[in-house]
Amino acid sequence: SSDLLAAVLAVGQKALGARRWIRIGHMQFQPSEWVKLVLILAVARYFANLGGRSLTWKDIFKAFALVGLPMLLVLKQPDLGTTLTYMPILIAGLFLGGINLRQALILSTAGVVLVAGAWSSGKMLKPYQKARLTSFINPDNDPKGSGYQIRQSLIAVGSGGIWGKGAAKGTQTQGDFLPIPHADFIFAAFGEEHGFVGAIFVLLLYFSILMRLIQNAQTAADLPGSLIIMGIVAVLTFQIAVNVGMVIGFMPVTGIPLPLMSYGGSSVLFTFLALGVVMNVRMRRFVN
């Protein structure tokens, strides 16, 4: 019932902290970032215990419940960006766990209908979140409001040219035209200072890391190890694609950080922990 769901959400919010951030002394950390690693391990264990057999609808619904409850708790905070990063974990688990094409098509159709219904109802997202999701289509409609960040980001990326303006010489970044350049829009600041060549170099580094992670998944000693690594690959790929797409105006502004570049201790620590788990799996690839 709705009362039971509300009670569960209330308890979950208290467990994660009433706000997105928890302060310990002079430090802050974001629990929802750490939940990603917990979900990766939980989803990998769940599908590994199924033994690689074909998934039934009951198995799929259990997987949705496993990931869906934390998603609802984080969305209620509200933190749409982090909520979206949980979806690749579920999708990777279902894909590697043995979902068939018919089930995937049914779930995709149901997802589109659900998102469209939630959007039209206006109850799931706050007005500022809706404005962020729609402003990337035509940021000039509100150049001083919801479209400001995207317009300044596009100007920064374009002004970088081929070679960039040099470190700490970007006009958009140093002139404070680009909001919070060290966080979600750090790729725009980097592109302005180092140009197209520097941006491509960073993307190639990300590509190399992801390919190495996939190779480690292929050589893992068992199915759980492969599922863990591919869950990490799914999250990192999603964050990179959405953040870079957001910077160049192809994606809406959702507050998803760029791994290993965006400012934020919780995000960086999650990435380091995730890569450490991958190395742990790799070390045991020859263990009988």
PDB file of C-alpha atoms in Angstrom:
ATOM      1  CA  SER A   1       0.000   0.000   0.000  1.00  0.00           C
ATOM      2  CA  SER A   2       0.966   3.656  -0.317  1.00  0.00           C
ATOM      3  CA  ASP A   3       1.199   4.024   3.496  1.00  0.00           C
ATOM      4  CA  LEU A   4       3.635   1.105   3.714  1.00  0.00           C
ATOM      5  CA  LEU A   5       5.756   2.509   0.883  1.00  0.00           C
ATOM      6  CA  ALA A   6       5.831   5.926   2.567  1.00  0.00           C
ATOM      7  CA  ALA A   7       6.943   4.324   5.838  1.00  0.00           C
ATOM      8  CA  VAL A   8       9.720   2.390   4.106  1.00  0.00           C
ATOM      9  CA  LEU A   9      10.907   5.535   2.326  1.00  0.00           C
ATOM     10  CA  ALA A  10      10.945   7.456   5.597  1.00  0.00           C
ATOM     11  CA  VAL A  11      13.034   4.773   7.335  1.00  0.00           C
ATOM     12  CA  GLY A  12      15.403   4.615   4.353  1.00  0.00           C
ATOM     13  CA  GLN A  13      15.907   8.349   4.368  1.00  0.00           C
ATOM     14  CA  LYS A  14      16.813   8.260   8.047  1.00  0.00           C
ATOM     15  CA  ALA A  15      19.282   5.445   7.342  1.00  0.00           C
ATOM     16  CA  LEU A  16      20.941   7.430   4.542  1.00  0.00           C
ATOM     17  CA  GLY A  17      20.695  10.697   6.401  1.00  0.00           C
ATOM     18  CA  ALA A  18      17.928  13.234   6.119  1.00  0.00           C
ATOM     19  CA  ARG A  19      19.897  15.127   3.496  1.00  0.00           C
ATOM     20  CA  ARG A  20      22.086  14.238   0.551  1.00  0.00           C
ATOM     21  CA  TRP A  21      25.221  14.984   2.580  1.00  0.00           C
ATOM     22  CA  ILE A  22      26.350  13.800   6.020  1.00  0.00           C
ATOM     23  CA  ARG A  23      28.862  15.912   7.920  1.00  0.00           C
ATOM     24  CA  ILE A  24      31.479  14.276  10.170  1.00  0.00           C
ATOM     25  CA  GLY A  25      33.602  16.931  11.835  1.00  0.00           C
ATOM     26  CA  HIS A  26      34.957  19.071   9.004  1.00  0.00           C
ATOM     27  CA  MET A  27      34.304  16.407   6.366  1.00  0.00           C
ATOM     28  CA  GLN A  28      31.228  15.626   4.301  1.00  0.00           C
ATOM     29  CA  PHE A  29      30.384  12.510   2.373  1.00  0.00           C
ATOM     30  CA  GLN A  30      27.501  11.498   0.160  1.00  0.00           C
ATOM     31  CA  PRO A  31      26.092   8.071   1.158  1.00  0.00           C
ATOM     32  CA  SER A  32      24.273   7.633  -2.144  1.00  0.00           C
ATOM     33  CA  GLU A  33      27.640   7.485  -3.952  1.00  0.00           C
ATOM     34  CA  TRP A  34      28.765   4.571  -1.792  1.00  0.00           C
ATOM     35  CA  VAL A  35      25.482   2.766  -2.369  1.00  0.00           C
ATOM     36  CA  LYS A  36      26.525   2.296  -6.010  1.00  0.00           C
ATOM     37  CA  LEU A  37      29.324  -0.050  -4.979  1.00  0.00           C
ATOM     38  CA  VAL A  38      27.033  -1.908  -2.581  1.00  0.00           C
ATOM     39  CA  LEU A  39      24.466  -2.350  -5.363  1.00  0.00           C
ATOM     40  CA  ILE A  40      27.107  -3.599  -7.793  1.00  0.00           C
ATOM     41  CA  LEU A  41      28.158  -6.311  -5.333  1.00  0.00           C
ATOM     42  CA  ALA A  42      24.565  -7.189  -4.409  1.00  0.00           C
ATOM     43  CA  VAL A  43      23.399  -7.435  -8.042  1.00  0.00           C
ATOM     44  CA  ALA A  44      26.453  -9.520  -8.974  1.00  0.00           C
ATOM     45  CA  ARG A  45      25.784 -11.932  -6.108  1.00  0.00           C
ATOM     46  CA  TYR A  46      22.089 -12.153  -6.979  1.00  0.00           C
ATOM     47  CA  PHE A  47      22.610 -13.074 -10.634  1.00  0.00           C
ATOM     48  CA  ALA A  48      25.569 -15.340  -9.855  1.00  0.00           C
ATOM     49  CA  ASN A  49      23.363 -17.339  -7.485  1.00  0.00           C
ATOM     50  CA  LEU A  50      20.924 -17.911 -10.349  1.00  0.00           C
ATOM     51  CA  GLY A  51      23.627 -20.008 -12.011  1.00  0.00           C
ATOM     52  CA  GLY A  52      23.386 -18.465 -15.469  1.00  0.00           C
ATOM     53  CA  ARG A  53      19.962 -19.962 -16.205  1.00  0.00           C
ATOM     54  CA  SER A  54      17.314 -18.171 -18.228  1.00  0.00           C
ATOM     55  CA  LEU A  55      15.628 -15.478 -16.190  1.00  0.00           C
ATOM     56  CA  THR A  56      11.999 -15.794 -15.232  1.00  0.00           C
ATOM     57  CA  TRP A  57       9.759 -12.784 -14.651  1.00  0.00           C
ATOM     58  CA  LYS A  58       9.988 -13.475 -10.932  1.00  0.00           C
ATOM     59  CA  ASP A  59      13.784 -13.226 -11.092  1.00  0.00           C
ATOM     60  CA  ILE A  60      13.530  -9.956 -13.035  1.00  0.00           C
ATOM     61  CA  PHE A  61      11.063  -8.404 -10.589  1.00  0.00           C
ATOM     62  CA  LYS A  62      13.318  -9.341  -7.670  1.00  0.00           C
ATOM     63  CA  ALA A  63      16.233  -7.622  -9.394  1.00  0.00           C
ATOM     64  CA  PHE A  64      14.098  -4.523  -9.952  1.00  0.00           C
ATOM     65  CA  ALA A  65      13.125  -4.497  -6.273  1.00  0.00           C
ATOM     66  CA  LEU A  66      16.780  -4.853  -5.255  1.00  0.00           C
ATOM     67  CA  VAL A  67      17.811  -1.750  -7.210  1.00  0.00           C
ATOM     68  CA  GLY A  68      14.485   0.096  -7.219  1.00  0.00           C
ATOM     69  CA  LEU A  69      14.221   0.690  -3.468  1.00  0.00           C
ATOM     70  CA  PRO A  70      17.557   2.572  -3.186  1.00  0.00           C
ATOM     71  CA  MET A  71      16.620   4.512  -6.329  1.00  0.00           C
ATOM     72  CA  LEU A  72      13.364   5.684  -4.739  1.00  0.00           C
ATOM     73  CA  LEU A  73      15.152   6.693  -1.541  1.00  0.00           C
ATOM     74  CA  VAL A  74      17.761   8.757  -3.375  1.00  0.00           C
ATOM     75  CA  LEU A  75      15.168  10.280  -5.723  1.00  0.00           C
ATOM     76  CA  LYS A  76      13.156  11.380  -2.700  1.00  0.00           C
ATOM     77  CA  GLN A  77      16.137  13.331  -1.300  1.00  0.00           C
ATOM     78  CA  PRO A  78      15.988  14.624  -4.175  1.00  0.00           C
ATOM     79  CA  ASP A  79      19.057  13.622  -6.214  1.00  0.00           C
ATOM     80  CA  LEU A  80      18.057  12.773  -9.776  1.00  0.00           C
ATOM     81  CA  GLY A  81      21.627  12.502 -11.078  1.00  0.00           C
ATOM     82  CA  THR A  82      22.770   9.828  -8.632  1.00  0.00           C
ATOM     83  CA  THR A  83      19.452   8.012  -9.041  1.00  0.00           C
ATOM     84  CA  LEU A  84      20.085   7.634 -12.759  1.00  0.00           C
ATOM     85  CA  THR A  85      23.528   6.100 -12.133  1.00  0.00           C
ATOM     86  CA  TYR A  86      21.877   3.103 -10.452  1.00  0.00           C
ATOM     87  CA  MET A  87      20.082   2.068 -13.649  1.00  0.00           C
ATOM     88  CA  PRO A  88      23.207   0.870 -15.556  1.00  0.00           C
ATOM     89  CA  ILE A  89      23.925  -1.555 -12.703  1.00  0.00           C
ATOM     90  CA  LEU A  90      20.522  -3.189 -13.153  1.00  0.00           C
ATOM     91  CA  ILE A  91      20.732  -3.174 -16.959  1.00  0.00           C
ATOM     92  CA  ALA A  92      24.201  -4.760 -16.948  1.00  0.00           C
ATOM     93  CA  GLY A  93      23.050  -7.405 -14.466  1.00  0.00           C
ATOM     94  CA  LEU A  94      19.965  -8.290 -16.522  1.00  0.00           C
ATOM     95  CA  PHE A  95      21.934  -8.402 -19.771  1.00  0.00           C
ATOM     96  CA  LEU A  96      24.684 -10.642 -18.374  1.00  0.00           C
ATOM     97  CA  GLY A  97      22.268 -12.577 -16.196  1.00  0.00           C
ATOM     98  CA  GLY A  98      20.430 -14.075 -19.176  1.00  0.00           C
ATOM     99  CA  ILE A  99      17.442 -11.885 -20.064  1.00  0.00           C
ATOM    100  CA  ASN A 100      15.999 -12.757 -23.468  1.00  0.00           C
ATOM    101  CA  LEU A 101      15.046 -10.380 -26.276  1.00  0.00           C
ATOM    102  CA  ARG A 102      11.278 -10.637 -25.697  1.00  0.00           C
ATOM    103  CA  GLN A 103      11.632  -9.774 -22.022  1.00  0.00           C
ATOM    104  CA  ALA A 104      13.969  -6.885 -22.847  1.00  0.00           C
ATOM    105  CA  LEU A 105      11.493  -5.431 -25.362  1.00  0.00           C
ATOM    106  CA  ILE A 106       8.598  -5.693 -22.911  1.00  0.00           C
ATOM    107  CA  LEU A 107      10.614  -4.010 -20.151  1.00  0.00           C
ATOM    108  CA  SER A 108      11.810  -1.264 -22.511  1.00  0.00           C
ATOM    109  CA  THR A 109       8.252  -0.514 -23.611  1.00  0.00           C
ATOM    110  CA  ALA A 110       7.008  -0.517 -20.031  1.00  0.00           C
ATOM    111  CA  GLY A 111       9.857   1.801 -19.033  1.00  0.00           C
ATOM    112  CA  VAL A 112       9.038   4.305 -21.764  1.00  0.00           C
ATOM    113  CA  VAL A 113       5.360   4.297 -20.777  1.00  0.00           C
ATOM    114  CA  LEU A 114       6.233   4.687 -17.092  1.00  0.00           C
ATOM    115  CA  VAL A 115       8.622   7.592 -17.705  1.00  0.00           C
ATOM    116  CA  ALA A 116       6.106   9.313 -19.982  1.00  0.00           C
ATOM    117  CA  GLY A 117       3.364   8.884 -17.391  1.00  0.00           C
ATOM    118  CA  ALA A 118       5.570  10.175 -14.561  1.00  0.00           C
ATOM    119  CA  TRP A 119       6.604  13.166 -16.679  1.00  0.00           C
ATOM    120  CA  SER A 120       3.059  14.094 -17.635  1.00  0.00           C
ATOM    121  CA  SER A 121       1.797  13.717 -14.069  1.00  0.00           C
ATOM    122  CA  GLY A 122       4.276  16.319 -12.799  1.00  0.00           C
ATOM    123  CA  LYS A 123       4.548  14.613  -9.408  1.00  0.00           C
ATOM    124  CA  MET A 124       7.873  12.787  -9.707  1.00  0.00           C
ATOM    125  CA  LEU A 125      10.120  15.735 -10.633  1.00  0.00           C
ATOM    126  CA  LYS A 126      10.350  19.199  -9.182  1.00  0.00           C
ATOM    127  CA  PRO A 127       9.958  22.215 -11.505  1.00  0.00           C
ATOM    128  CA  TYR A 128      13.685  23.016 -11.526  1.00  0.00           C
ATOM    129  CA  GLN A 129      14.484  19.390 -12.437  1.00  0.00           C
ATOM    130  CA  LYS A 130      12.055  19.541 -15.358  1.00  0.00           C
ATOM    131  CA  ALA A 131      13.600  22.811 -16.501  1.00  0.00           C
ATOM    132  CA  ARG A 132      17.047  21.219 -16.472  1.00  0.00           C
ATOM    133  CA  LEU A 133      15.882  18.240 -18.495  1.00  0.00           C
ATOM    134  CA  THR A 134      14.258  20.385 -21.173  1.00  0.00           C
ATOM    135  CA  SER A 135      16.637  23.351 -21.382  1.00  0.00           C
ATOM    136  CA  PHE A 136      19.309  21.437 -23.333  1.00  0.00           C
ATOM    137  CA  ILE A 137      16.951  21.198 -26.334  1.00  0.00           C
ATOM    138  CA  ASN A 138      16.859  24.980 -26.741  1.00  0.00           C
ATOM    139  CA  PRO A 139      18.875  26.794 -24.036  1.00  0.00           C
ATOM    140  CA  ASP A 140      18.186  30.159 -25.696  1.00  0.00           C
ATOM    141  CA  ASN A 141      14.591  29.998 -24.454  1.00  0.00           C
ATOM    142  CA  ASP A 142      15.855  30.875 -20.966  1.00  0.00           C
ATOM    143  CA  PRO A 143      19.432  32.142 -21.447  1.00  0.00           C
ATOM    144  CA  LYS A 144      19.698  33.627 -17.948  1.00  0.00           C
ATOM    145  CA  GLY A 145      17.952  30.786 -16.152  1.00  0.00           C
ATOM    146  CA  SER A 146      17.875  27.061 -16.863  1.00  0.00           C
ATOM    147  CA  GLY A 147      19.762  27.466 -20.149  1.00  0.00           C
ATOM    148  CA  TYR A 148      22.607  29.552 -18.713  1.00  0.00           C
ATOM    149  CA  GLN A 149      24.924  26.684 -17.785  1.00  0.00           C
ATOM    150  CA  ILE A 150      24.606  24.954 -21.149  1.00  0.00           C
ATOM    151  CA  ARG A 151      25.145  28.175 -23.119  1.00  0.00           C
ATOM    152  CA  GLN A 152      28.282  29.056 -21.148  1.00  0.00           C
ATOM    153  CA  SER A 153      29.541  25.490 -21.457  1.00  0.00           C
ATOM    154  CA  LEU A 154      29.129  25.532 -25.244  1.00  0.00           C
ATOM    155  CA  ILE A 155      30.909  28.886 -25.436  1.00  0.00           C
ATOM    156  CA  ALA A 156      33.789  27.522 -23.337  1.00  0.00           C
ATOM    157  CA  VAL A 157      34.185  24.360 -25.417  1.00  0.00           C
ATOM    158  CA  GLY A 158      33.978  26.272 -28.692  1.00  0.00           C
ATOM    159  CA  SER A 159      36.420  29.000 -27.638  1.00  0.00           C
ATOM    160  CA  GLY A 160      39.071  26.377 -26.868  1.00  0.00           C
ATOM    161  CA  GLY A 161      39.597  25.692 -30.561  1.00  0.00           C
ATOM    162  CA  ILE A 162      42.113  23.020 -31.567  1.00  0.00           C
ATOM    163  CA  TRP A 163      44.891  23.580 -29.024  1.00  0.00           C
ATOM    164  CA  GLY A 164      43.121  25.551 -26.292  1.00  0.00           C
ATOM    165  CA  LYS A 165      43.970  28.823 -24.576  1.00  0.00           C
ATOM    166  CA  GLY A 166      46.418  27.361 -22.094  1.00  0.00           C
ATOM    167  CA  ALA A 167      46.187  26.304 -18.460  1.00  0.00           C
ATOM    168  CA  ALA A 168      44.395  28.872 -16.262  1.00  0.00           C
ATOM    169  CA  LYS A 169      43.891  31.154 -19.285  1.00  0.00           C
ATOM    170  CA  GLY A 170      40.314  30.306 -20.227  1.00  0.00           C
ATOM    171  CA  THR A 171      38.111  33.405 -20.317  1.00  0.00           C
ATOM    172  CA  GLN A 172      34.885  31.565 -19.459  1.00  0.00           C
ATOM    173  CA  THR A 173      36.499  29.707 -16.576  1.00  0.00           C
ATOM    174  CA  GLN A 174      38.678  32.456 -15.110  1.00  0.00           C
ATOM    175  CA  GLY A 175      35.950  35.073 -15.610  1.00  0.00           C
ATOM    176  CA  ASP A 176      33.435  32.998 -13.620  1.00  0.00           C
ATOM    177  CA  PHE A 177      31.040  32.848 -16.558  1.00  0.00           C
ATOM    178  CA  LEU A 178      31.017  29.032 -16.379  1.00  0.00           C
ATOM    179  CA  PRO A 179      29.268  28.021 -13.118  1.00  0.00           C
ATOM    180  CA  ILE A 180      31.240  25.703 -10.825  1.00  0.00           C
ATOM    181  CA  PRO A 181      33.814  24.672 -13.440  1.00  0.00           C
ATOM    182  CA  HIS A 182      35.584  22.303 -11.026  1.00  0.00           C
ATOM    183  CA  ALA A 183      32.515  20.071 -10.615  1.00  0.00           C
ATOM    184  CA  ASP A 184      29.969  18.979 -13.226  1.00  0.00           C
ATOM    185  CA  PHE A 185      31.366  21.215 -15.982  1.00  0.00           C
ATOM    186  CA  ILE A 186      35.041  20.446 -15.518  1.00  0.00           C
ATOM    187  CA  PHE A 187      35.229  18.919 -19.006  1.00  0.00           C
ATOM    188  CA  ALA A 188      34.116  22.240 -20.497  1.00  0.00           C
ATOM    189  CA  ALA A 189      36.798  24.078 -18.520  1.00  0.00           C
ATOM    190  CA  PHE A 190      39.397  21.535 -19.606  1.00  0.00           C
ATOM    191  CA  GLY A 191      38.279  21.786 -23.227  1.00  0.00           C
ATOM    192  CA  GLU A 192      38.587  25.573 -23.177  1.00  0.00           C
ATOM    193  CA  GLU A 193      42.104  25.471 -21.750  1.00  0.00           C
ATOM    194  CA  HIS A 194      43.441  22.468 -23.705  1.00  0.00           C
ATOM    195  CA  GLY A 195      41.283  22.495 -26.812  1.00  0.00           C
ATOM    196  CA  PHE A 196      40.015  19.707 -29.021  1.00  0.00           C
ATOM    197  CA  VAL A 197      43.312  17.819 -28.816  1.00  0.00           C
ATOM    198  CA  GLY A 198      43.290  17.789 -25.017  1.00  0.00           C
ATOM    199  CA  ALA A 199      39.635  16.724 -24.867  1.00  0.00           C
ATOM    200  CA  ILE A 200      40.257  13.839 -27.273  1.00  0.00           C
ATOM    201  CA  PHE A 201      43.280  12.786 -25.214  1.00  0.00           C
ATOM    202  CA  VAL A 202      41.150  12.601 -22.051  1.00  0.00           C
ATOM    203  CA  LEU A 203      38.471  10.576 -23.850  1.00  0.00           C
ATOM    204  CA  LEU A 204      41.140   8.179 -25.121  1.00  0.00           C
ATOM    205  CA  LEU A 205      42.384   7.712 -21.566  1.00  0.00           C
ATOM    206  CA  TYR A 206      38.841   6.860 -20.444  1.00  0.00           C
ATOM    207  CA  PHE A 207      38.486   4.484 -23.383  1.00  0.00           C
ATOM    208  CA  SER A 208      41.731   2.725 -22.417  1.00  0.00           C
ATOM    209  CA  ILE A 209      40.588   2.315 -18.814  1.00  0.00           C
ATOM    210  CA  LEU A 210      37.203   0.896 -19.855  1.00  0.00           C
ATOM    211  CA  MET A 211      38.768  -1.523 -22.356  1.00  0.00           C
ATOM    212  CA  ARG A 212      41.172  -2.742 -19.696  1.00  0.00           C
ATOM    213  CA  LEU A 213      38.297  -3.263 -17.277  1.00  0.00           C
ATOM    214  CA  ILE A 214      36.367  -5.265 -19.891  1.00  0.00           C
ATOM    215  CA  GLN A 215      39.459  -7.383 -20.509  1.00  0.00           C
ATOM    216  CA  ASN A 216      39.663  -8.078 -16.771  1.00  0.00           C
ATOM    217  CA  ALA A 217      36.009  -9.121 -16.805  1.00  0.00           C
ATOM    218  CA  GLN A 218      36.683 -11.567 -19.645  1.00  0.00           C
ATOM    219  CA  THR A 219      39.599 -13.145 -17.779  1.00  0.00           C
ATOM    220  CA  ALA A 220      37.903 -13.285 -14.358  1.00  0.00           C
ATOM    221  CA  ALA A 221      38.037 -16.636 -12.597  1.00  0.00           C
ATOM    222  CA  ASP A 222      34.270 -16.919 -12.136  1.00  0.00           C
ATOM    223  CA  LEU A 223      30.909 -15.390 -13.032  1.00  0.00           C
ATOM    224  CA  PRO A 224      30.594 -13.200  -9.917  1.00  0.00           C
ATOM    225  CA  GLY A 225      33.904 -11.534 -10.732  1.00  0.00           C
ATOM    226  CA  SER A 226      32.793 -10.790 -14.284  1.00  0.00           C
ATOM    227  CA  LEU A 227      29.467  -9.405 -13.078  1.00  0.00           C
ATOM    228  CA  ILE A 228      31.165  -7.127 -10.547  1.00  0.00           C
ATOM    229  CA  ILE A 229      33.578  -5.672 -13.101  1.00  0.00           C
ATOM    230  CA  MET A 230      30.904  -5.195 -15.758  1.00  0.00           C
ATOM    231  CA  GLY A 231      28.685  -3.435 -13.219  1.00  0.00           C
ATOM    232  CA  ILE A 232      31.527  -1.003 -12.548  1.00  0.00           C
ATOM    233  CA  VAL A 233      32.095  -0.589 -16.297  1.00  0.00           C
ATOM    234  CA  ALA A 234      28.401   0.186 -16.793  1.00  0.00           C
ATOM    235  CA  VAL A 235      28.385   2.913 -14.122  1.00  0.00           C
ATOM    236  CA  LEU A 236      31.606   4.563 -15.297  1.00  0.00           C
ATOM    237  CA  THR A 237      30.546   4.446 -18.960  1.00  0.00           C
ATOM    238  CA  PHE A 238      27.188   5.990 -18.111  1.00  0.00           C
ATOM    239  CA  GLN A 239      28.747   8.785 -16.049  1.00  0.00           C
ATOM    240  CA  ILE A 240      31.322   9.626 -18.729  1.00  0.00           C
ATOM    241  CA  ALA A 241      28.774   9.588 -21.565  1.00  0.00           C
ATOM    242  CA  VAL A 242      26.188  11.686 -19.712  1.00  0.00           C
ATOM    243  CA  ASN A 243      28.675  14.225 -18.348  1.00  0.00           C
ATOM    244  CA  VAL A 244      30.436  14.790 -21.677  1.00  0.00           C
ATOM    245  CA  GLY A 245      27.090  14.861 -23.486  1.00  0.00           C
ATOM    246  CA  MET A 246      25.808  17.397 -20.960  1.00  0.00           C
ATOM    247  CA  VAL A 247      28.828  19.654 -21.508  1.00  0.00           C
ATOM    248  CA  ILE A 248      28.419  19.749 -25.305  1.00  0.00           C
ATOM    249  CA  GLY A 249      24.631  20.138 -25.208  1.00  0.00           C
ATOM    250  CA  PHE A 250      23.621  16.605 -26.197  1.00  0.00           C
ATOM    251  CA  MET A 251      22.325  15.633 -22.740  1.00  0.00           C
ATOM    252  CA  PRO A 252      20.311  17.467 -20.068  1.00  0.00           C
ATOM    253  CA  VAL A 253      22.037  18.841 -16.983  1.00  0.00           C
ATOM    254  CA  THR A 254      21.633  16.145 -14.329  1.00  0.00           C
ATOM    255  CA  GLY A 255      24.501  16.790 -11.918  1.00  0.00           C
ATOM    256  CA  ILE A 256      26.416  13.592 -12.738  1.00  0.00           C
ATOM    257  CA  PRO A 257      30.169  14.031 -12.063  1.00  0.00           C
ATOM    258  CA  LEU A 258      32.943  13.077 -14.479  1.00  0.00           C
ATOM    259  CA  PRO A 259      34.901  10.169 -12.915  1.00  0.00           C
ATOM    260  CA  LEU A 260      38.378  11.037 -11.604  1.00  0.00           C
ATOM    261  CA  MET A 261      38.088  14.667 -12.791  1.00  0.00           C
ATOM    262  CA  SER A 262      35.097  16.319 -11.122  1.00  0.00           C
ATOM    263  CA  TYR A 263      35.574  17.758  -7.649  1.00  0.00           C
ATOM    264  CA  GLY A 264      33.922  15.685  -4.928  1.00  0.00           C
ATOM    265  CA  GLY A 265      35.493  13.343  -2.416  1.00  0.00           C
ATOM    266  CA  SER A 266      32.620  10.849  -2.325  1.00  0.00           C
ATOM    267  CA  SER A 267      32.634  10.380  -6.097  1.00  0.00           C
ATOM    268  CA  VAL A 268      36.422  10.047  -6.274  1.00  0.00           C
ATOM    269  CA  LEU A 269      36.481   7.616  -3.366  1.00  0.00           C
ATOM    270  CA  PHE A 270      33.779   5.475  -5.000  1.00  0.00           C
ATOM    271  CA  THR A 271      35.822   5.346  -8.210  1.00  0.00           C
ATOM    272  CA  PHE A 272      38.994   4.375  -6.348  1.00  0.00           C
ATOM    273  CA  LEU A 273      37.160   1.694  -4.353  1.00  0.00           C
ATOM    274  CA  ALA A 274      35.565   0.341  -7.525  1.00  0.00           C
ATOM    275  CA  LEU A 275      38.914   0.156  -9.332  1.00  0.00           C
ATOM    276  CA  GLY A 276      40.407  -1.507  -6.245  1.00  0.00           C
ATOM    277  CA  VAL A 277      37.693  -4.166  -6.371  1.00  0.00           C
ATOM    278  CA  VAL A 278      38.514  -4.741 -10.051  1.00  0.00           C
ATOM    279  CA  MET A 279      42.187  -5.216  -9.211  1.00  0.00           C
ATOM    280  CA  ASN A 280      41.201  -7.677  -6.481  1.00  0.00           C
ATOM    281  CA  VAL A 281      39.227  -9.731  -9.007  1.00  0.00           C
ATOM    282  CA  ARG A 282      42.112  -9.556 -11.487  1.00  0.00           C
ATOM    283  CA  MET A 283      44.626 -10.818  -8.887  1.00  0.00           C
ATOM    284  CA  ARG A 284      42.518 -13.956  -8.375  1.00  0.00           C
ATOM    285  CA  ARG A 285      41.985 -14.816 -12.035  1.00  0.00           C
ATOM    286  CA  PHE A 286      44.353 -17.805 -11.844  1.00  0.00           C
ATOM    287  CA  VAL A 287      43.129 -19.096  -8.467  1.00  0.00           C
ATOM    288  CA  ASN A 288      41.571 -22.570  -8.684  1.00  0.00           C
TER     289      ASN A 288
END
